[in-house]
């Protein structure tokens, strides 16, 4: 007898639905032109399936919504803050908590505290807001991710790993005194949601401890990373996601968190540290940028929803279904021969635009072009992760990233398997007529994080 496979399935049922607007090709053409061919500038009303981001787009549970009603909207010492603090300590294992309005609020405060002018910040691939705050604080980001991460076809299971030789070379070159911390991300977003292994984290801890360098964890998608460790790393198959998350965090000194991802809320974030001195300074600084240290720019109800969301996010069945849906979409695309980044990551599918549109040079924005074409075909909204997102260096030159990708990010608990089918079919249709597609030129470029507001025209 053949063994019948056990499919992933949602560990929840649907209680309320949001109706979507269906559009015609003519309507989509007009909407896209109006948006300057930048999917960030489309009105969400004109979008059918929105895969722009998994940030703040998750569906909250009935328990989280019930928690919103328990919001204690006191200016200081809200009971929801203490609940959140207790959950962060228990689930994540960090000692001190500073809530912030979202992840970049925490990045701003942390960068200002730990970075001095001229410092070097090594990290496993940059993230847009993280690197910008490091630069604004006077630091220079240095990429120390393993080379495999820059190769869309390499199937190494832990492409988020840090290359210890690259880190050691930086310590040799600049001295440990110039390196306040290593900026380590789990589920490396810009590499396609690629995980870092526990083994690599242990090595990182050993090397940084020797030199007195801190490890700051961008833990935005730590639970998704934990799932890959559970599935692929020797010795973790029988450990729970909760145990693995806690072990990951134990090799780090503090974390910045965008709770809009893993933690299943629409807004929120925090800074968490183990070091009292850093906490003291952060508690003081948060008042300037976010709000008092017991709310950090959030309403009491937001902190309550976050506390409940964190607990739900480390549930094994939740994560299996979450990543299962992403893998389902990726495999469907592969059946149509579409070039995607492998292995499939935790929060979305990344289509390789250089291979999809090899006749369009990077200066003519292949990924931006492909995202526009997919919207035109079906109303599915994706985003560019390539030369537009990479931006310019301090000296004004463009970064030319090796990876030129279109990101299909899947919101948590929002879409169904039938939606995944519709998405894959749409990309397959665009793939069929790929040779007719022409590139674009940028006609407006904002100074910071240009991908959000840049405007384009078809060539
Ligand atoms: C989203 C994100 C951030 C920034 O968080 P915001 O909540 O958007 O400010 C930082 N790091 C990573 C990896 C992210 O995905």
Tab-separated table of C-alpha atoms and ligand atoms in Angstrom:
chain	number	residue	atom	x	y	z
A	1	UNK	CA	0.000	0.000	0.000
A	2	UNK	CA	1.227	3.482	-0.807
A	3	UNK	CA	1.368	5.880	2.115
A	4	UNK	CA	-1.070	8.713	1.667
A	5	UNK	CA	0.526	12.079	2.375
A	6	UNK	CA	-0.658	14.241	5.240
A	7	UNK	CA	-1.334	17.703	3.825
A	8	UNK	CA	-0.930	20.902	5.779
A	9	UNK	CA	-4.231	22.592	6.533
A	10	UNK	CA	-5.360	25.652	8.404
A	11	UNK	CA	-5.786	25.136	12.175
A	12	UNK	CA	-8.688	27.627	12.179
A	13	UNK	CA	-11.952	28.296	10.378
A	14	UNK	CA	-13.308	31.478	8.802
A	15	UNK	CA	-15.723	33.596	10.839
A	16	UNK	CA	-15.909	36.802	8.793
A	17	UNK	CA	-15.078	37.662	5.182
A	18	UNK	CA	-13.956	40.843	3.434
A	19	UNK	CA	-15.394	41.254	-0.066
A	20	UNK	CA	-12.941	42.088	-2.855
A	21	UNK	CA	-13.427	44.261	-5.911
A	22	UNK	CA	-12.951	42.443	-9.229
A	23	UNK	CA	-11.475	44.639	-11.985
A	24	UNK	CA	-11.270	44.530	-15.795
A	25	UNK	CA	-7.960	44.715	-17.739
A	26	UNK	CA	-8.893	48.284	-18.800
A	27	UNK	CA	-9.408	49.347	-15.175
A	28	UNK	CA	-6.101	47.788	-14.138
A	29	UNK	CA	-4.268	49.452	-17.014
A	30	UNK	CA	-5.582	52.862	-15.959
A	31	UNK	CA	-4.844	52.250	-12.268
A	32	UNK	CA	-1.281	51.163	-12.985
A	33	UNK	CA	-0.537	54.139	-15.240
A	34	UNK	CA	-1.870	56.457	-12.549
A	35	UNK	CA	0.451	54.724	-10.025
A	36	UNK	CA	3.543	55.326	-12.196
A	37	UNK	CA	3.967	51.552	-12.666
A	38	UNK	CA	4.919	51.269	-8.999
A	39	UNK	CA	2.768	48.688	-7.210
A	40	UNK	CA	3.312	50.552	-3.919
A	41	UNK	CA	1.313	53.462	-5.343
A	42	UNK	CA	-1.761	51.455	-6.368
A	43	UNK	CA	-4.910	51.956	-4.345
A	44	UNK	CA	-5.564	48.759	-2.435
A	45	UNK	CA	-9.168	48.960	-3.597
A	46	UNK	CA	-7.958	48.222	-7.130
A	47	UNK	CA	-6.093	45.079	-6.002
A	48	UNK	CA	-7.617	41.598	-6.043
A	49	UNK	CA	-5.014	39.513	-4.183
A	50	UNK	CA	-2.561	41.663	-2.286
A	51	UNK	CA	0.895	40.122	-1.910
A	52	UNK	CA	2.728	43.412	-1.584
A	53	UNK	CA	3.841	42.494	1.897
A	54	UNK	CA	3.166	40.237	4.840
A	55	UNK	CA	3.649	43.273	7.065
A	56	UNK	CA	0.630	44.285	9.099
A	57	UNK	CA	-1.622	42.342	6.732
A	58	UNK	CA	-2.282	39.233	8.821
A	59	UNK	CA	-5.753	38.255	10.010
A	60	UNK	CA	-6.119	38.514	13.766
A	61	UNK	CA	-7.837	35.731	15.678
A	62	UNK	CA	-11.097	36.047	17.611
A	63	UNK	CA	-8.975	35.990	20.777
A	64	UNK	CA	-6.860	38.894	19.573
A	65	UNK	CA	-9.988	40.891	18.725
A	66	UNK	CA	-11.409	40.065	22.149
A	67	UNK	CA	-8.094	41.259	23.604
A	68	UNK	CA	-8.562	44.611	21.841
A	69	UNK	CA	-11.615	45.143	24.022
A	70	UNK	CA	-9.435	44.708	27.086
A	71	UNK	CA	-7.285	47.679	26.108
A	72	UNK	CA	-6.262	49.704	29.139
A	73	UNK	CA	-5.749	53.126	27.573
A	74	UNK	CA	-3.821	54.653	30.457
A	75	UNK	CA	-0.956	56.970	29.514
A	76	UNK	CA	1.392	55.197	31.888
A	77	UNK	CA	1.614	51.666	33.258
A	78	UNK	CA	-1.151	50.127	31.139
A	79	UNK	CA	-1.929	46.547	32.187
A	80	UNK	CA	-1.492	45.499	28.545
A	81	UNK	CA	2.138	46.620	28.696
A	82	UNK	CA	2.777	44.301	31.632
A	83	UNK	CA	1.060	41.446	29.838
A	84	UNK	CA	3.206	42.056	26.747
A	85	UNK	CA	6.344	42.281	28.865
A	86	UNK	CA	5.539	38.967	30.504
A	87	UNK	CA	4.918	37.275	27.118
A	88	UNK	CA	8.165	38.656	25.624
A	89	UNK	CA	10.093	37.364	28.630
A	90	UNK	CA	8.389	33.989	28.624
A	91	UNK	CA	8.191	33.259	24.872
A	92	UNK	CA	11.286	35.069	23.625
A	93	UNK	CA	13.469	35.022	26.713
A	94	UNK	CA	14.638	38.641	26.606
A	95	UNK	CA	14.745	40.545	29.895
A	96	UNK	CA	13.763	44.123	29.156
A	97	UNK	CA	11.102	45.408	26.771
A	98	UNK	CA	10.587	48.770	25.060
A	99	UNK	CA	7.463	48.819	22.857
A	100	UNK	CA	7.683	50.857	19.636
A	101	UNK	CA	5.132	51.756	16.962
A	102	UNK	CA	6.785	49.262	14.582
A	103	UNK	CA	10.141	47.657	13.814
A	104	UNK	CA	11.923	50.709	12.456
A	105	UNK	CA	11.138	52.630	15.636
A	106	UNK	CA	13.163	50.041	17.535
A	107	UNK	CA	15.924	50.121	14.899
A	108	UNK	CA	16.205	53.882	15.225
A	109	UNK	CA	16.608	53.781	19.004
A	110	UNK	CA	18.985	50.832	19.026
A	111	UNK	CA	21.195	52.265	16.253
A	112	UNK	CA	21.433	55.627	18.021
A	113	UNK	CA	22.460	53.956	21.276
A	114	UNK	CA	24.971	51.388	20.045
A	115	UNK	CA	26.536	52.956	16.930
A	116	UNK	CA	29.234	55.643	16.906
A	117	UNK	CA	30.394	57.588	13.840
A	118	UNK	CA	32.739	55.375	11.796
A	119	UNK	CA	31.533	52.043	13.243
A	120	UNK	CA	31.124	48.923	11.123
A	121	UNK	CA	27.935	46.871	11.383
A	122	UNK	CA	28.278	43.381	9.897
A	123	UNK	CA	25.028	41.616	9.052
A	124	UNK	CA	23.549	38.661	7.164
A	125	UNK	CA	22.324	40.711	4.203
A	126	UNK	CA	20.925	44.195	4.545
A	127	UNK	CA	17.324	45.073	5.215
A	128	UNK	CA	16.149	48.449	3.880
A	129	UNK	CA	15.106	50.228	7.090
A	130	UNK	CA	17.686	48.454	9.273
A	131	UNK	CA	20.637	49.522	7.142
A	132	UNK	CA	19.332	53.049	6.723
A	133	UNK	CA	19.112	53.563	10.502
A	134	UNK	CA	22.609	52.133	10.892
A	135	UNK	CA	23.888	54.596	8.271
A	136	UNK	CA	21.991	57.548	9.732
A	137	UNK	CA	23.638	56.767	13.094
A	138	UNK	CA	27.082	57.014	11.444
A	139	UNK	CA	27.734	53.324	10.809
A	140	UNK	CA	28.609	51.390	7.660
A	141	UNK	CA	26.861	48.117	6.932
A	142	UNK	CA	29.011	45.169	5.765
A	143	UNK	CA	27.352	42.093	4.297
A	144	UNK	CA	28.691	38.857	5.840
A	145	UNK	CA	26.043	36.426	4.620
A	146	UNK	CA	27.365	33.252	2.942
A	147	UNK	CA	27.875	33.532	-0.837
A	148	UNK	CA	25.158	30.926	-1.462
A	149	UNK	CA	22.554	33.536	-0.422
A	150	UNK	CA	23.326	35.641	-3.492
A	151	UNK	CA	22.723	32.699	-5.814
A	152	UNK	CA	19.022	32.243	-6.546
A	153	UNK	CA	19.556	28.642	-7.692
A	154	UNK	CA	21.683	27.297	-4.860
A	155	UNK	CA	19.553	24.941	-2.756
A	156	UNK	CA	21.574	25.039	0.450
A	157	UNK	CA	18.931	24.796	3.231
A	158	UNK	CA	20.361	27.590	5.426
A	159	UNK	CA	21.110	30.430	3.043
A	160	UNK	CA	20.652	32.914	5.894
A	161	UNK	CA	23.897	31.720	7.501
A	162	UNK	CA	26.747	34.034	8.367
A	163	UNK	CA	30.168	33.400	6.823
A	164	UNK	CA	32.424	33.341	9.893
A	165	UNK	CA	35.483	33.971	7.701
A	166	UNK	CA	33.965	37.201	6.428
A	167	UNK	CA	33.196	38.269	9.999
A	168	UNK	CA	36.667	37.374	11.182
A	169	UNK	CA	38.206	39.332	8.293
A	170	UNK	CA	36.216	42.428	9.337
A	171	UNK	CA	37.366	42.060	12.957
A	172	UNK	CA	40.968	41.754	11.717
A	173	UNK	CA	40.638	44.759	9.449
A	174	UNK	CA	38.819	47.205	11.720
A	175	UNK	CA	39.330	45.817	15.218
A	176	UNK	CA	36.546	44.634	17.524
A	177	UNK	CA	36.307	48.123	19.030
A	178	UNK	CA	34.823	49.431	15.771
A	179	UNK	CA	32.158	46.707	15.672
A	180	UNK	CA	29.511	47.335	18.341
A	181	UNK	CA	27.327	44.443	17.253
A	182	UNK	CA	26.502	41.947	14.538
A	183	UNK	CA	23.109	42.617	12.986
A	184	UNK	CA	21.725	39.081	12.663
A	185	UNK	CA	18.356	38.435	11.061
A	186	UNK	CA	16.373	35.214	11.192
A	187	UNK	CA	14.465	34.346	7.961
A	188	UNK	CA	16.567	36.755	5.901
A	189	UNK	CA	13.991	38.822	4.071
A	190	UNK	CA	16.069	40.161	1.169
A	191	UNK	CA	17.489	36.697	0.428
A	192	UNK	CA	13.993	35.274	0.046
A	193	UNK	CA	13.067	34.451	3.641
A	194	UNK	CA	16.060	32.137	4.028
A	195	UNK	CA	16.751	30.680	7.487
A	196	UNK	CA	19.901	30.694	9.585
A	197	UNK	CA	20.865	27.422	11.281
A	198	UNK	CA	21.273	26.861	15.021
A	199	UNK	CA	24.778	25.567	14.397
A	200	UNK	CA	25.683	28.854	12.704
A	201	UNK	CA	24.189	30.826	15.597
A	202	UNK	CA	26.284	28.874	18.085
A	203	UNK	CA	29.426	29.628	16.070
A	204	UNK	CA	28.440	33.290	15.866
A	205	UNK	CA	27.969	33.444	19.630
A	206	UNK	CA	31.350	31.819	20.253
A	207	UNK	CA	33.230	34.183	17.936
A	208	UNK	CA	31.491	37.372	19.088
A	209	UNK	CA	31.883	36.464	22.781
A	210	UNK	CA	35.617	36.072	22.259
A	211	UNK	CA	35.799	39.645	20.964
A	212	UNK	CA	33.205	41.279	23.200
A	213	UNK	CA	30.872	42.019	20.276
A	214	UNK	CA	27.106	41.941	20.816
A	215	UNK	CA	24.630	40.083	18.609
A	216	UNK	CA	21.431	42.017	17.888
A	217	UNK	CA	18.668	39.900	16.434
A	218	UNK	CA	16.199	41.163	13.848
A	219	UNK	CA	13.542	38.711	15.061
A	220	UNK	CA	10.749	39.841	12.767
A	221	UNK	CA	10.248	36.281	11.431
A	222	UNK	CA	11.918	34.154	14.083
A	223	UNK	CA	9.093	31.588	14.306
A	224	UNK	CA	9.272	30.917	10.567
A	225	UNK	CA	13.033	30.430	10.875
A	226	UNK	CA	12.442	28.043	13.781
A	227	UNK	CA	10.180	25.940	11.546
A	228	UNK	CA	12.991	25.370	9.039
A	229	UNK	CA	15.384	24.408	11.857
A	230	UNK	CA	12.783	21.925	13.113
A	231	UNK	CA	12.293	20.451	9.625
A	232	UNK	CA	15.859	20.475	8.317
A	233	UNK	CA	18.492	20.667	11.064
A	234	UNK	CA	19.714	17.522	12.766
A	235	UNK	CA	18.609	17.208	16.377
A	236	UNK	CA	15.577	19.514	16.221
A	237	UNK	CA	12.821	17.334	14.740
A	238	UNK	CA	11.319	16.633	18.157
A	239	UNK	CA	11.665	20.138	19.575
A	240	UNK	CA	8.705	22.510	19.573
A	241	UNK	CA	8.778	25.841	17.723
A	242	UNK	CA	8.585	27.531	21.101
A	243	UNK	CA	11.687	25.729	22.355
A	244	UNK	CA	13.610	26.469	19.167
A	245	UNK	CA	12.674	30.173	19.210
A	246	UNK	CA	13.909	30.456	22.759
A	247	UNK	CA	17.174	28.719	21.950
A	248	UNK	CA	17.793	31.028	18.957
A	249	UNK	CA	17.289	34.066	21.158
A	250	UNK	CA	19.582	32.673	23.848
A	251	UNK	CA	22.575	33.194	21.529
A	252	UNK	CA	21.816	36.918	21.150
A	253	UNK	CA	21.983	39.997	23.366
A	254	UNK	CA	18.887	41.808	22.216
A	255	UNK	CA	16.386	42.145	19.422
A	256	UNK	CA	14.372	44.501	17.293
A	257	UNK	CA	10.957	43.252	16.284
A	258	UNK	CA	8.395	44.233	13.721
A	259	UNK	CA	5.348	42.555	15.268
A	260	UNK	CA	3.495	43.226	12.011
A	261	UNK	CA	4.973	39.990	10.625
A	262	UNK	CA	5.328	36.866	12.796
A	263	UNK	CA	3.363	38.268	15.706
A	264	UNK	CA	0.077	38.534	13.776
A	265	UNK	CA	-0.844	42.148	14.458
A	266	UNK	CA	-1.566	45.038	12.129
A	267	UNK	CA	0.713	47.463	13.964
A	268	UNK	CA	3.404	47.244	16.635
A	269	UNK	CA	6.980	46.372	17.393
A	270	UNK	CA	9.537	46.454	20.156
A	271	UNK	CA	13.123	46.566	21.244
A	272	UNK	CA	14.138	43.882	23.745
A	273	UNK	CA	17.528	43.655	25.439
A	274	UNK	CA	19.247	41.765	28.214
A	275	UNK	CA	21.676	44.536	29.120
A	276	UNK	CA	20.400	46.940	31.791
A	277	UNK	CA	22.523	49.882	30.575
A	278	UNK	CA	21.211	49.640	27.022
A	279	UNK	CA	17.682	49.295	28.384
A	280	UNK	CA	18.080	52.387	30.547
A	281	UNK	CA	19.196	54.498	27.633
A	282	UNK	CA	16.492	53.105	25.359
A	283	UNK	CA	13.819	53.743	27.983
A	284	UNK	CA	14.960	57.338	28.028
A	285	UNK	CA	15.250	57.763	24.270
A	286	UNK	CA	11.896	56.171	23.412
A	287	UNK	CA	10.185	59.151	25.036
A	288	UNK	CA	11.676	61.416	22.363
A	289	UNK	CA	10.730	59.357	19.313
A	290	UNK	CA	7.828	57.045	20.149
A	291	UNK	CA	6.137	57.757	23.466
A	292	UNK	CA	6.446	56.778	27.110
A	293	UNK	CA	8.324	53.500	27.707
A	294	UNK	CA	5.144	51.669	28.695
A	295	UNK	CA	3.383	52.311	25.378
A	296	UNK	CA	5.992	53.381	22.771
A	297	UNK	CA	3.512	54.781	20.258
A	298	UNK	CA	0.943	52.015	20.685
A	299	UNK	CA	-2.532	51.952	22.171
A	300	UNK	CA	-3.083	49.585	25.088
A	301	UNK	CA	-5.285	47.443	22.854
A	302	UNK	CA	-2.464	47.127	20.289
A	303	UNK	CA	-0.134	45.779	22.974
A	304	UNK	CA	-2.774	43.290	24.099
A	305	UNK	CA	-3.313	42.009	20.540
A	306	UNK	CA	0.466	41.694	20.177
A	307	UNK	CA	0.840	39.721	23.402
A	308	UNK	CA	-1.824	37.236	22.257
A	309	UNK	CA	-0.422	37.160	18.694
A	310	UNK	CA	3.076	36.274	19.911
A	311	UNK	CA	1.655	33.301	21.802
A	312	UNK	CA	-0.271	32.113	18.720
A	313	UNK	CA	2.756	32.631	16.442
A	314	UNK	CA	4.872	29.965	18.125
A	315	UNK	CA	2.173	27.286	17.889
A	316	UNK	CA	3.468	24.339	15.826
A	317	UNK	CA	0.220	23.813	13.863
A	318	UNK	CA	0.036	27.507	12.987
A	319	UNK	CA	3.556	27.625	11.585
A	320	UNK	CA	3.149	24.375	9.654
A	321	UNK	CA	0.080	25.741	7.861
A	322	UNK	CA	1.649	29.159	7.367
A	323	UNK	CA	4.805	27.885	5.709
A	324	UNK	CA	2.853	25.031	4.069
A	325	UNK	CA	0.785	27.534	2.112
A	326	UNK	CA	3.912	29.355	0.930
A	327	UNK	CA	5.488	26.081	-0.222
A	328	UNK	CA	2.240	25.114	-1.978
A	329	UNK	CA	2.377	28.296	-4.071
A	330	UNK	CA	6.071	27.836	-4.841
A	331	UNK	CA	5.621	24.257	-6.024
A	332	UNK	CA	2.687	25.285	-8.177
A	333	UNK	CA	4.846	27.933	-9.891
A	334	UNK	CA	7.641	25.420	-10.421
A	335	UNK	CA	5.170	23.110	-12.182
A	336	UNK	CA	4.708	25.914	-14.729
A	337	UNK	CA	8.485	26.237	-15.123
A	338	UNK	CA	8.680	29.659	-13.489
A	339	UNK	CA	12.170	30.469	-12.109
A	340	UNK	CA	11.921	31.032	-8.352
A	341	UNK	CA	14.445	31.345	-5.539
A	342	UNK	CA	15.163	27.986	-3.936
A	343	UNK	CA	14.792	26.629	-1.387
A	344	UNK	CA	11.361	28.137	-0.828
A	345	UNK	CA	11.497	30.521	2.142
A	346	UNK	CA	9.070	31.131	4.964
A	347	UNK	CA	7.034	34.186	4.044
A	348	UNK	CA	6.754	34.280	0.292
A	349	UNK	CA	7.859	33.244	-3.141
A	350	UNK	CA	10.562	35.216	-4.877
A	351	UNK	CA	10.514	35.031	-8.668
A	352	UNK	CA	13.877	35.480	-10.385
A	353	UNK	CA	13.233	38.395	-12.754
A	354	UNK	CA	16.678	38.193	-14.388
A	355	UNK	CA	15.824	34.696	-15.607
A	356	UNK	CA	12.183	35.482	-16.319
A	357	UNK	CA	13.040	38.524	-18.470
A	358	UNK	CA	16.655	37.935	-19.562
A	359	UNK	CA	16.313	40.414	-22.440
A	360	UNK	CA	15.749	43.369	-20.037
A	361	UNK	CA	18.962	44.850	-18.539
A	362	UNK	CA	19.057	45.644	-14.817
A	363	UNK	CA	19.048	49.390	-15.631
A	364	UNK	CA	15.619	48.892	-17.152
A	365	UNK	CA	14.207	47.368	-13.980
A	366	UNK	CA	13.189	43.794	-14.853
A	367	UNK	CA	11.612	43.049	-11.449
A	368	UNK	CA	9.684	46.329	-11.371
A	369	UNK	CA	8.470	45.551	-14.903
A	370	UNK	CA	7.412	42.022	-14.012
A	371	UNK	CA	5.469	43.168	-10.938
A	372	UNK	CA	3.575	45.615	-13.183
A	373	UNK	CA	2.783	42.909	-15.765
A	374	UNK	CA	1.421	40.512	-13.148
A	375	UNK	CA	-0.894	43.207	-11.788
A	376	UNK	CA	-2.120	43.927	-15.319
A	377	UNK	CA	-2.860	40.264	-15.901
A	378	UNK	CA	-4.857	39.451	-12.788
A	379	UNK	CA	-4.933	42.257	-10.216
A	380	UNK	CA	-2.406	40.376	-8.067
A	381	UNK	CA	-0.119	42.904	-6.389
A	382	UNK	CA	3.527	41.961	-5.783
A	383	UNK	CA	6.626	44.073	-5.271
A	384	UNK	CA	10.120	44.617	-6.562
A	385	UNK	CA	13.140	43.425	-4.603
A	386	UNK	CA	16.009	44.326	-6.890
A	387	UNK	CA	17.837	47.402	-8.104
A	388	UNK	CA	15.067	49.837	-7.177
A	389	UNK	CA	14.888	48.539	-3.575
A	390	UNK	CA	18.682	48.454	-3.251
A	391	UNK	CA	18.897	52.230	-3.820
A	392	UNK	CA	22.097	54.251	-3.978
A	393	UNK	CA	25.328	54.252	-1.971
A	394	UNK	CA	26.362	57.265	0.112
A	395	UNK	CA	28.427	58.449	-2.909
A	396	UNK	CA	25.347	58.437	-5.130
A	397	UNK	CA	26.163	55.347	-7.190
A	398	UNK	CA	23.463	52.725	-7.652
A	399	UNK	CA	23.798	49.461	-5.792
A	400	UNK	CA	23.605	46.618	-8.358
A	401	UNK	CA	22.287	43.662	-6.328
A	402	UNK	CA	22.899	40.183	-7.729
A	403	UNK	CA	19.323	39.268	-6.933
A	404	UNK	CA	16.630	40.920	-9.031
A	405	UNK	CA	13.414	39.505	-7.622
A	406	UNK	CA	9.659	39.936	-7.545
A	407	UNK	CA	8.297	39.136	-4.111
A	408	UNK	CA	4.998	37.365	-3.590
A	409	UNK	CA	4.558	37.787	0.134
A	410	UNK	CA	1.751	35.820	1.711
A	411	UNK	CA	-0.225	37.493	4.511
A	412	UNK	CA	-0.819	35.116	7.426
A	413	UNK	CA	-4.244	33.458	7.723
A	414	UNK	CA	-5.752	35.640	4.951
A	415	UNK	CA	-5.928	33.816	1.598
A	416	UNK	CA	-7.028	30.315	0.578
A	417	UNK	CA	-5.510	27.571	-1.526
A	418	UNK	CA	-7.748	28.629	-4.448
A	419	UNK	CA	-6.169	32.095	-4.288
A	420	UNK	CA	-2.741	30.443	-4.508
A	421	UNK	CA	-3.877	28.648	-7.688
A	422	UNK	CA	-5.084	31.916	-9.254
A	423	UNK	CA	-1.720	33.565	-8.497
A	424	UNK	CA	0.370	30.774	-10.021
A	425	UNK	CA	-1.846	30.683	-13.136
A	426	UNK	CA	-1.468	34.428	-13.620
A	427	UNK	CA	2.331	34.266	-13.442
A	428	UNK	CA	2.278	31.361	-15.897
A	429	UNK	CA	0.280	33.457	-18.378
A	430	UNK	CA	2.771	36.334	-18.124
A	431	UNK	CA	5.592	33.808	-18.538
A	432	UNK	CA	4.047	32.588	-21.793
A	433	UNK	CA	4.269	36.056	-23.328
A	434	UNK	CA	7.532	37.094	-21.628
A	435	UNK	CA	9.355	37.795	-24.907
A	436	UNK	CA	6.950	40.632	-25.754
A	437	UNK	CA	7.563	42.464	-22.468
A	438	UNK	CA	9.721	45.631	-22.537
A	439	UNK	CA	11.541	47.375	-19.663
A	440	UNK	CA	10.916	50.728	-17.992
A	441	UNK	CA	12.679	53.958	-17.061
A	442	UNK	CA	12.505	55.791	-13.736
A	443	UNK	CA	11.048	59.278	-14.103
A	444	UNK	CA	10.949	60.302	-10.423
A	445	UNK	CA	13.329	59.174	-7.687
A	446	UNK	CA	12.847	60.019	-3.989
A	447	UNK	CA	15.919	60.487	-1.804
A	448	UNK	CA	15.219	57.780	0.824
A	449	UNK	CA	13.917	54.220	0.295
A	450	UNK	CA	13.075	55.084	-3.278
A	451	UNK	CA	11.149	51.888	-4.014
A	452	UNK	CA	8.170	53.177	-2.029
A	453	UNK	CA	7.479	56.257	-4.144
A	454	UNK	CA	9.500	56.108	-7.389
A	455	UNK	CA	7.600	56.646	-10.673
A	456	UNK	CA	8.230	54.806	-13.942
A	457	UNK	CA	7.270	54.880	-17.596
A	458	UNK	CA	7.263	52.065	-20.127
A	459	UNK	CA	10.024	52.182	-22.730
B	1	LIG	C1	9.503	44.775	8.200
B	1	LIG	C2	10.872	44.572	8.628
B	1	LIG	C3	11.552	45.526	9.394
B	1	LIG	C4	10.977	46.893	9.722
B	1	LIG	O1	9.823	46.819	10.452
B	1	LIG	P1	8.595	47.838	10.289
B	1	LIG	O2	7.604	47.312	11.264
B	1	LIG	O3	8.131	47.773	8.875
B	1	LIG	O4	9.090	49.186	10.651
B	1	LIG	C5	12.822	45.205	9.824
B	1	LIG	N1	13.408	44.049	9.497
B	1	LIG	C6	12.792	43.114	8.747
B	1	LIG	C7	13.483	41.852	8.419
B	1	LIG	C8	11.512	43.349	8.281
B	1	LIG	O5	10.917	42.438	7.510
